[in-house]
Amino acid sequence: MQLVVEKIRADKKLFVGANMGLTEQEAKGFWPVYDTYQDELFLLRARTLRLINDYAQAYENMTDSKAKDLLDELITIETLGLKLRQAYLPKFREVLSNVKVVRYYQIENKIYAALSYELAAK
């Protein structure tokens, strides 16, 4: 499983790199911030996956209490995701222009949308 995760992360990094158009100087500043951000983002994605699995397991016999817990966890994850993006925005702005920061955030949004679609399909 660890190899699969590492492959996905490497493929994502290649995809981001291919679509960012970074200069050598920008790349020197961007990739360390990106790597740290991805580590934290991975924790949120893992938490989201657990939530989806919990929902699937509880689906047939959902209680009001379980539904509340799942919804509360969803809101917590979404809030933490927003806080994470906000926390890293100044870090990305230190090493990239706003044009490239918004490009990066858009790439992340597209990847997240595709991932969410895949998870929902399962």
Short mmCIF file of C-alpha atoms in Angstrom, two decimals:
data_model
loop_
_atom_site.label_atom_id
_atom_site.label_comp_id
_atom_site.label_asym_id
_atom_site.label_seq_id
_atom_site.Cartn_x
_atom_site.Cartn_y
_atom_site.Cartn_z
CA MET A 1 0.00 0.00 0.00
CA GLN A 2 2.84 2.39 0.83
CA LEU A 3 4.26 1.93 -2.68
CA VAL A 4 0.90 2.81 -4.20
CA VAL A 5 0.67 5.97 -2.10
CA GLU A 6 4.21 6.97 -3.04
CA LYS A 7 3.47 6.37 -6.74
CA ILE A 8 0.32 8.49 -6.57
CA ARG A 9 2.17 11.29 -4.80
CA ALA A 10 5.01 11.15 -7.35
CA ASP A 11 2.56 11.20 -10.26
CA LYS A 12 0.74 14.15 -8.72
CA LYS A 13 4.01 16.02 -8.28
CA LEU A 14 4.89 15.41 -11.94
CA PHE A 15 1.43 16.61 -12.98
CA VAL A 16 1.74 19.77 -10.88
CA GLY A 17 5.24 20.43 -12.19
CA ALA A 18 4.16 19.97 -15.79
CA ASN A 19 1.31 22.46 -15.36
CA MET A 20 2.94 25.16 -13.25
CA GLY A 21 5.59 26.45 -15.65
CA LEU A 22 8.02 27.17 -12.82
CA THR A 23 11.33 28.85 -13.39
CA GLU A 24 14.37 27.28 -11.76
CA GLN A 25 14.30 29.93 -9.01
CA GLU A 26 10.56 29.46 -8.40
CA ALA A 27 10.99 25.70 -8.26
CA LYS A 28 13.67 26.01 -5.56
CA GLY A 29 11.21 27.86 -3.35
CA PHE A 30 8.02 26.09 -4.34
CA TRP A 31 8.84 22.39 -3.98
CA PRO A 32 9.81 22.41 -0.29
CA VAL A 33 6.58 24.28 0.57
CA TYR A 34 4.61 21.95 -1.71
CA ASP A 35 6.06 18.84 -0.06
CA THR A 36 5.18 20.01 3.45
CA TYR A 37 1.70 21.05 2.31
CA GLN A 38 1.17 17.66 0.68
CA ASP A 39 2.11 15.88 3.91
CA GLU A 40 -0.59 17.78 5.78
CA LEU A 41 -3.07 17.45 2.92
CA PHE A 42 -2.49 13.70 2.86
CA LEU A 43 -3.61 13.48 6.50
CA LEU A 44 -6.87 15.22 5.61
CA ARG A 45 -7.41 12.94 2.60
CA ALA A 46 -6.86 9.89 4.81
CA ARG A 47 -9.39 11.26 7.27
CA THR A 48 -11.86 11.81 4.43
CA LEU A 49 -11.38 8.24 3.25
CA ARG A 50 -12.09 6.97 6.79
CA LEU A 51 -15.24 9.08 6.86
CA ILE A 52 -16.43 7.63 3.56
CA ASN A 53 -15.75 4.11 4.80
CA ASP A 54 -17.60 4.82 8.05
CA TYR A 55 -20.56 6.16 6.08
CA ALA A 56 -20.61 3.10 3.82
CA GLN A 57 -20.52 0.74 6.81
CA ALA A 58 -23.32 2.59 8.58
CA TYR A 59 -25.47 3.20 5.50
CA GLU A 60 -27.92 0.29 5.89
CA ASN A 61 -28.54 0.83 9.61
CA MET A 62 -27.91 4.55 9.98
CA THR A 63 -29.01 5.98 13.29
CA ASP A 64 -29.63 9.64 13.93
CA SER A 65 -26.68 9.67 16.31
CA LYS A 66 -24.34 8.12 13.72
CA ALA A 67 -25.57 10.53 11.05
CA LYS A 68 -24.81 13.45 13.38
CA ASP A 69 -21.30 12.12 14.07
CA LEU A 70 -20.61 11.66 10.36
CA LEU A 71 -21.89 15.10 9.47
CA ASP A 72 -19.89 16.71 12.27
CA GLU A 73 -16.75 14.95 11.01
CA LEU A 74 -17.44 16.12 7.46
CA ILE A 75 -17.74 19.74 8.58
CA THR A 76 -14.58 19.40 10.67
CA ILE A 77 -12.62 18.02 7.71
CA GLU A 78 -13.87 20.78 5.41
CA THR A 79 -13.02 23.44 8.01
CA LEU A 80 -9.53 22.00 8.50
CA GLY A 81 -9.04 21.94 4.72
CA LEU A 82 -9.91 25.63 4.47
CA LYS A 83 -7.63 26.47 7.39
CA LEU A 84 -4.81 24.51 5.77
CA ARG A 85 -5.21 26.34 2.45
CA GLN A 86 -5.30 29.66 4.31
CA ALA A 87 -2.22 28.79 6.37
CA TYR A 88 -0.18 27.88 3.29
CA LEU A 89 -1.30 30.79 1.12
CA PRO A 90 1.31 33.21 2.54
CA LYS A 91 3.99 30.52 2.24
CA PHE A 92 3.22 29.98 -1.43
CA ARG A 93 3.03 33.75 -1.98
CA GLU A 94 6.55 34.09 -0.57
CA VAL A 95 7.96 31.95 -3.38
CA LEU A 96 5.55 32.52 -6.29
CA SER A 97 3.61 35.32 -7.91
CA ASN A 98 -0.11 35.46 -7.20
CA VAL A 99 -0.73 34.32 -10.78
CA LYS A 100 1.18 31.10 -10.14
CA VAL A 101 -0.29 30.62 -6.67
CA VAL A 102 -3.81 30.81 -8.05
CA ARG A 103 -2.78 28.39 -10.81
CA TYR A 104 -1.49 25.95 -8.20
CA TYR A 105 -4.65 26.23 -6.08
CA GLN A 106 -6.73 25.64 -9.21
CA ILE A 107 -4.71 22.52 -10.03
CA GLU A 108 -5.27 21.27 -6.46
CA ASN A 109 -9.01 21.97 -6.80
CA LYS A 110 -9.21 19.97 -10.03
CA ILE A 111 -7.29 17.06 -8.52
CA TYR A 112 -9.54 17.13 -5.45
CA ALA A 113 -12.66 17.18 -7.64
CA ALA A 114 -11.43 14.18 -9.62
CA LEU A 115 -10.52 12.34 -6.43
CA SER A 116 -13.89 13.11 -4.87
CA TYR A 117 -15.65 11.84 -7.98
CA GLU A 118 -13.68 8.58 -7.87
CA LEU A 119 -14.35 8.08 -4.18
CA ALA A 120 -18.06 8.78 -4.60
CA ALA A 121 -18.27 6.29 -7.47
CA LYS A 122 -16.98 3.56 -5.18
#
